Amino acid sequence: MVERIIEAARIVLVRDGYESFTTNRVADEAEVSPGSLYQYFPDKSALVTEVMDRWSAEISDRVAASLAASGPVDVKDPATIRAIADALLTALETDAGLLRIVWEELPAVRHRAAQHALEQRVRELLAVYLAASGATTGDPSTRAWVIVMAVENVAVRWVLDKPSISREALLEELSALSAGFGPRGARGD
Amino acid sequence: MVERIIEAARIVLVRDGYESFTTNRVADEAEVSPGSLYQYFPDKSALVTEVMDRWSAEISDRVAASLAASGPVDVKDPATIRAIADALLTALETDAGLLRIVWEELPAVRHRAAQHALEQRVRELLAVYLAASGATTGDPSTRAWVIVMAVENVAVRWVLDKPSISREALLEELSALSAGFGPRGARGD
Amino acid sequence: MVERIIEAARIVLVRDGYESFTTNRVADEAEVSPGSLYQYFPDKSALVTEVMDRWSAEISDRVAASLAASGPVDVKDPATIRAIADALLTALETDAGLLRIVWEELPAVRHRAAQHALEQRVRELLAVYLAASGATTGDPSTRAWVIVMAVENVAVRWVLDKPSISREALLEELSALSAGFGPRGARGD
Amino acid sequence: MVERIIEAARIVLVRDGYESFTTNRVADEAEVSPGSLYQYFPDKSALVTEVMDRWSAEISDRVAASLAASGPVDVKDPATIRAIADALLTALETDAGLLRIVWEELPAVRHRAAQHALEQRVRELLAVYLAASGATTGDPSTRAWVIVMAVENVAVRWVLDKPSISREALLEELSALSAGFGPRGARGD
DNA sequence: GATGAATGAGGTTTCATTCAT
DNA sequence: GATGAATGAAACCTCATTCAT
């Protein structure tokens, strides 16, 4: 039942948008009474948050899974960055509809805790990597912050706006952006 | 009168947020009757769009003005990119309150026509520049698209989240991101 | 319009009772839209309070008017107390339906400010009178408090429960209660 | 089980007030399922009535017990009336919280059968007494009705409002009210 | 008997919009 | 053009009650 409600919430969110996301519509979609929503969620916003959290977790999991599947991570290997970017794109693409709502319609303040947490985790990992690989000018954590913000928007907008850029070309650019702009030495010059 | 209404709308948007942005509140703030809003705007969303459009235009103007003031633009000069980034940050900072609402609360689909137009204009300019400076691998317009999306988010998030990164450091990073990641030759290596 | 709403509220209160007093029913009764209630009252409870306050004021006014009509008040005259009691009964009887709701259904804490104010005013007047007439044993303000509480309930219950006691007999008892129990001297013994 | 439910109902009533008295809350408080309430009570109001009835019975019992403990009742003795009043105050004070709810929040019509029964019993006793003591002018049952209503409110309000009147003073007043206002001869004038 | 998830009618309140003045 | 009182659909949420287990 909880599952049914959450799934209905996701559907309504994607189909109708956040402004039309009403508890009654969710109840209808779930073929459940409005009162039932409130057995499991204290209020409407908790429902949205739950959908968000699951989606964030899924993005994380998919990226992690892709990486795990592609063998041991070797940060020295330029192919690694590309693999990460690839995994990220794939993850974002699995529910582009929801991505659009999350990115473009949800009031950020209220519902993006999960996203911020994720960003921070990635940033910390990246900073360690950048520091370790040494060749960077400037502060690694600054560099990490910039890369994360840059890649985030590039990847999201590519999925949402579908510009006429092939996936291959985009991956090439993202690698260049992260690596080339990262430790120069990694590219062999 | 139209001015009064638009100004009131902007104030309400920034002060109360989009969820509390009601036509009645705007009318109150403008010291005008609710009915009068509908003499000039077909509905609430037209009001929001107008505020957005003006804000976008102002960002454009400010960036353009900054550049004009700093002498003729020489796309070969690495300092130029830094100047653009600097102008952009300054422009975004002039109304950070509204920036937050636009970026984090407004339903994007409906209200971002102006922003897209701006992005496209910049992209075209940048593509020309990249093509002219020659050293880039890959398609200049692809590269331009990536840079614009990357810089956009980095700049906005820096203004909104105020991470502990100095303005100088950020400009340095943005230059590196655009130029270094752009024509390698420009940095002399 | 405000009048219409208040009158409708009174009708619903009396006809349906406090537990069935809903904003929708009031709006229906007033042949007005639910939204209109909220142009004039911040919430449901303000409506109830307004009905209460008007009713309290009317009771006061009627008692005052009766007394004024019956010539100058001479507290030494035993007929005066009887006249007051008579006026009170008459006032309470003019809207026994509302009296029942006020006395038996309204949550006291929320809605009885007006009643308490009235009680206190009467108590103070009575205390002065008792002190002036001298013959009382004990503290005049204590005596005043007791008399007010006693008369209040006796009068109200008589109106609401209609026990088989004639109005004349009741007035006799109330006079005895207040006066006889008050300054003995007033009765000539 | 029935006991548990009734006790929980009493607790919720006193702690949360009648407006927050919901069957779910009672079930929670009783650590029982909502469905179980309906095994023993046809609806919510039956629950309230039961609490009320028990409370009324307890008041009766306590008054009766006090009187029994203070020896044989001699209606000729002026001290008797004082003893009754004293016992009443004590009884009302034992659960002032519930008294407040009963007196100020419960819709009277539905839930005061027990109280009316009690009043009537007292009235009859008092009428007999008044008739026996002879000195009264007017109808003893009328006088009894008035006294009961008067004492009732005075006692209740003293317990609930805690005016600055000592218990002793109040008892003095209540005696005077009942006795002095009753058979004049009893006071020796 | 006991449970408790599920119900759904209906409560209060908001707010974009209209229209007679 | 300007007004602003009036609207009414619809939003969120509650809670007495039921019924399959």
PDB file of N, CA and C (backbone and C1' of nucleotides) in Angstrom, chain C residues 33 35-36 39-40, chain F residues 5-9:
ATOM      1  N   SER C  33     -21.395  32.737  -0.780  1.00  0.00           N
ATOM      2  CA  SER C  33     -20.380  31.715  -1.019  1.00  0.00           C
ATOM      3  C   SER C  33     -19.482  31.550   0.211  1.00  0.00           C
ATOM      4  N   GLY C  35     -16.432  31.471   0.516  1.00  0.00           N
ATOM      5  CA  GLY C  35     -15.332  32.420   0.511  1.00  0.00           C
ATOM      6  C   GLY C  35     -15.711  33.766   1.107  1.00  0.00           C
ATOM      7  N   SER C  36     -16.938  34.142   0.952  1.00  0.00           N
ATOM      8  CA  SER C  36     -17.357  35.461   1.433  1.00  0.00           C
ATOM      9  C   SER C  36     -17.261  35.586   2.954  1.00  0.00           C
ATOM     10  N   GLN C  39     -14.068  37.059   3.989  1.00  0.00           N
ATOM     11  CA  GLN C  39     -13.787  38.472   3.740  1.00  0.00           C
ATOM     12  C   GLN C  39     -14.017  39.274   5.023  1.00  0.00           C
ATOM     13  N   TYR C  40     -14.857  38.752   5.874  1.00  0.00           N
ATOM     14  CA  TYR C  40     -15.248  39.538   7.034  1.00  0.00           C
ATOM     15  C   TYR C  40     -14.856  38.920   8.363  1.00  0.00           C
TER      16      TYR C  40
ATOM     17  P    DA F   5     -14.156  45.520  -0.613  1.00  0.00           P
ATOM     18  O5'  DA F   5     -15.607  44.873  -0.648  1.00  0.00           O
ATOM     19  C5'  DA F   5     -16.652  45.564  -1.326  1.00  0.00           C
ATOM     20  C4'  DA F   5     -17.577  44.567  -1.988  1.00  0.00           C
ATOM     21  C3'  DA F   5     -17.930  43.364  -1.127  1.00  0.00           C
ATOM     22  O3'  DA F   5     -19.254  43.021  -1.474  1.00  0.00           O
ATOM     23  C1'  DA F   5     -16.764  42.616  -3.061  1.00  0.00           C
ATOM     24  P    DA F   6     -19.963  41.873  -0.744  1.00  0.00           P
ATOM     25  O5'  DA F   6     -19.772  40.649  -1.749  1.00  0.00           O
ATOM     26  C5'  DA F   6     -20.428  40.728  -3.009  1.00  0.00           C
ATOM     27  C4'  DA F   6     -20.050  39.509  -3.821  1.00  0.00           C
ATOM     28  C3'  DA F   6     -20.174  38.178  -3.088  1.00  0.00           C
ATOM     29  O3'  DA F   6     -21.189  37.420  -3.720  1.00  0.00           O
ATOM     30  C1'  DA F   6     -18.117  38.332  -4.317  1.00  0.00           C
ATOM     31  P    DT F   7     -21.453  35.968  -3.336  1.00  0.00           P
ATOM     32  O5'  DT F   7     -20.460  35.173  -4.290  1.00  0.00           O
ATOM     33  C5'  DT F   7     -20.542  35.430  -5.674  1.00  0.00           C
ATOM     34  C4'  DT F   7     -19.462  34.649  -6.383  1.00  0.00           C
ATOM     35  C3'  DT F   7     -19.489  33.162  -6.079  1.00  0.00           C
ATOM     36  O3'  DT F   7     -19.810  32.492  -7.272  1.00  0.00           O
ATOM     37  C1'  DT F   7     -17.282  34.024  -6.023  1.00  0.00           C
ATOM     38  P    DG F   8     -20.875  31.389  -7.295  1.00  0.00           P
ATOM     39  O5'  DG F   8     -19.894  30.144  -7.299  1.00  0.00           O
ATOM     40  C5'  DG F   8     -18.945  30.028  -8.353  1.00  0.00           C
ATOM     41  C4'  DG F   8     -17.901  29.019  -7.948  1.00  0.00           C
ATOM     42  C3'  DG F   8     -18.449  27.839  -7.126  1.00  0.00           C
ATOM     43  O3'  DG F   8     -17.666  26.690  -7.436  1.00  0.00           O
ATOM     44  C1'  DG F   8     -16.793  28.885  -5.903  1.00  0.00           C
ATOM     45  P    DA F   9     -18.355  25.619  -8.289  1.00  0.00           P
ATOM     46  O5'  DA F   9     -17.086  24.941  -8.986  1.00  0.00           O
ATOM     47  C5'  DA F   9     -16.199  25.736  -9.748  1.00  0.00           C
ATOM     48  C4'  DA F   9     -14.766  25.456  -9.331  1.00  0.00           C
ATOM     49  C3'  DA F   9     -14.458  23.988  -9.049  1.00  0.00           C
ATOM     50  O3'  DA F   9     -13.193  23.731  -9.632  1.00  0.00           O
ATOM     51  C1'  DA F   9     -13.897  25.282  -7.152  1.00  0.00           C
TER      52       DA F   9
END
